[in-house]
Coordinates of C-alpha atoms in Angstrom, one line a residue:
R1 CA 20.8 19.0 -16.5
G2 CA 20.3 16.6 -19.3
G3 CA 22.7 16.1 -22.2
G4 CA 21.9 16.9 -25.8
L5 CA 22.5 19.9 -28.0
G6 CA 20.8 22.8 -26.3
P7 CA 20.9 26.4 -27.6
T8 CA 24.1 27.3 -25.7
K9 CA 26.0 24.3 -27.1
I10 CA 24.8 25.0 -30.6
A11 CA 25.9 28.6 -30.2
S12 CA 29.3 27.6 -28.9
I13 CA 29.8 25.1 -31.8
A14 CA 28.8 27.8 -34.3
S15 CA 31.1 30.3 -32.6
F16 CA 34.0 27.9 -32.7
G17 CA 33.3 27.1 -36.4
V18 CA 33.0 30.7 -37.6
G19 CA 36.0 31.6 -35.4
A20 CA 38.1 28.9 -37.1
G21 CA 37.0 30.1 -40.5
S22 CA 38.0 33.6 -39.6
G23 CA 41.4 32.2 -38.5
V24 CA 41.8 30.6 -41.9
G25 CA 41.0 34.0 -43.4
A26 CA 43.6 35.7 -41.2
A27 CA 46.2 33.2 -42.3
Y28 CA 45.4 34.0 -46.0
F29 CA 45.7 37.7 -45.3
Y30 CA 48.9 37.2 -43.4
A31 CA 50.5 35.3 -46.3
S32 CA 49.2 37.8 -48.9
A33 CA 50.4 40.8 -46.8
A34 CA 53.9 39.1 -46.3
Q35 CA 54.3 38.7 -50.1
A36 CA 53.0 42.3 -50.7
Y37 CA 55.5 43.6 -48.1
K38 CA 58.4 41.9 -49.9
A39 CA 57.3 43.4 -53.2
Y40 CA 57.0 46.8 -51.5
A41 CA 60.4 46.5 -49.9
A42 CA 61.9 45.6 -53.3
K43 CA 60.3 48.6 -55.0
V44 CA 61.6 50.9 -52.2
K45 CA 65.1 49.5 -52.5
S46 CA 65.0 49.8 -56.3
G47 CA 63.9 53.5 -56.0
Q48 CA 66.7 54.2 -53.5
T49 CA 69.3 52.3 -55.5
Q50 CA 68.5 54.2 -58.7
N51 CA 67.8 57.4 -56.8
D52 CA 64.5 57.6 -58.7
A53 CA 61.7 59.6 -57.0
Q54 CA 59.1 58.1 -59.4
L55 CA 59.9 54.6 -58.3
T56 CA 59.7 55.6 -54.7
R57 CA 56.3 57.2 -55.3
N58 CA 55.2 54.0 -57.0
A59 CA 56.3 52.0 -54.0
E60 CA 54.3 54.3 -51.7
E61 CA 51.2 54.0 -54.0
Y62 CA 51.6 50.2 -53.9
Y63 CA 51.8 50.3 -50.1
E64 CA 48.6 52.4 -49.8
G65 CA 46.7 50.5 -52.6
T66 CA 47.7 46.9 -51.9
L67 CA 49.5 46.4 -48.6
T68 CA 47.2 48.6 -46.5
P69 CA 44.0 46.8 -47.4
L70 CA 45.6 43.4 -46.9
R71 CA 46.9 44.5 -43.5
T72 CA 43.4 45.8 -42.6
G73 CA 41.9 42.4 -43.7
L74 CA 44.4 40.6 -41.5
Y75 CA 43.6 42.7 -38.4
A76 CA 39.8 42.3 -39.0
T77 CA 39.8 38.6 -39.5
A78 CA 42.3 37.9 -36.7
G79 CA 40.3 40.0 -34.4
A80 CA 37.0 38.3 -35.4
S81 CA 38.7 34.9 -34.9
V82 CA 39.9 35.7 -31.4
A83 CA 36.5 37.2 -30.4
L84 CA 34.5 34.3 -31.8
L85 CA 36.8 31.6 -30.3
G86 CA 36.7 33.5 -27.0
A87 CA 32.9 33.7 -27.2
G88 CA 32.7 29.9 -27.8
V89 CA 34.8 29.3 -24.7
V90 CA 32.6 31.6 -22.6
L91 CA 29.5 29.8 -23.9
V92 CA 31.0 26.4 -23.0
L93 CA 31.9 27.6 -19.5
V94 CA 28.5 29.2 -18.9
D95 CA 26.6 26.2 -20.2
D96 CA 27.4 24.1 -17.1
G97 CA 31.1 24.4 -16.8
P98 CA 33.4 25.5 -14.0
V99 CA 31.5 28.8 -13.6
F100 CA 28.8 26.9 -11.7
A101 CA 30.9 23.9 -10.6
P102 CA 31.9 23.7 -6.9
L103 CA 35.4 22.6 -7.8
P104 CA 37.6 24.0 -10.6
G105 CA 37.3 21.9 -13.7
G106 CA 34.4 19.8 -12.3
G107 CA 31.9 21.3 -14.6
I108 CA 34.1 20.8 -17.7
I109 CA 34.4 17.1 -16.8
S110 CA 30.6 16.7 -16.4
W111 CA 30.0 18.8 -19.5
T112 CA 32.2 16.7 -21.7
S113 CA 30.8 13.4 -20.4
R114 CA 27.3 14.5 -21.4
F115 CA 28.1 16.3 -24.6

């Protein structure tokens, strides 16, 4: 097969690009969730130290209102990143990689030399 950017290669590049962008989003949500968890833990400790039920309730409301959405965003973006990067790999392999190569890795070598 000839070189150039066919639909499969374009789709794999797009999949890698969007997957990498989702990975950046996952890193943002991870950092935000880590900070939010520290704040939550401090609120819980403060409520326990002062034996204050209202502070403990405030901590639980903070958890549900702030930490839960951040955690959901983390899982969603990380899952999307893994799925998109995996799809990009599959597209590369199917294009004319080792799926159709007689020897393991032979297709990847020929694919990269023509890409």
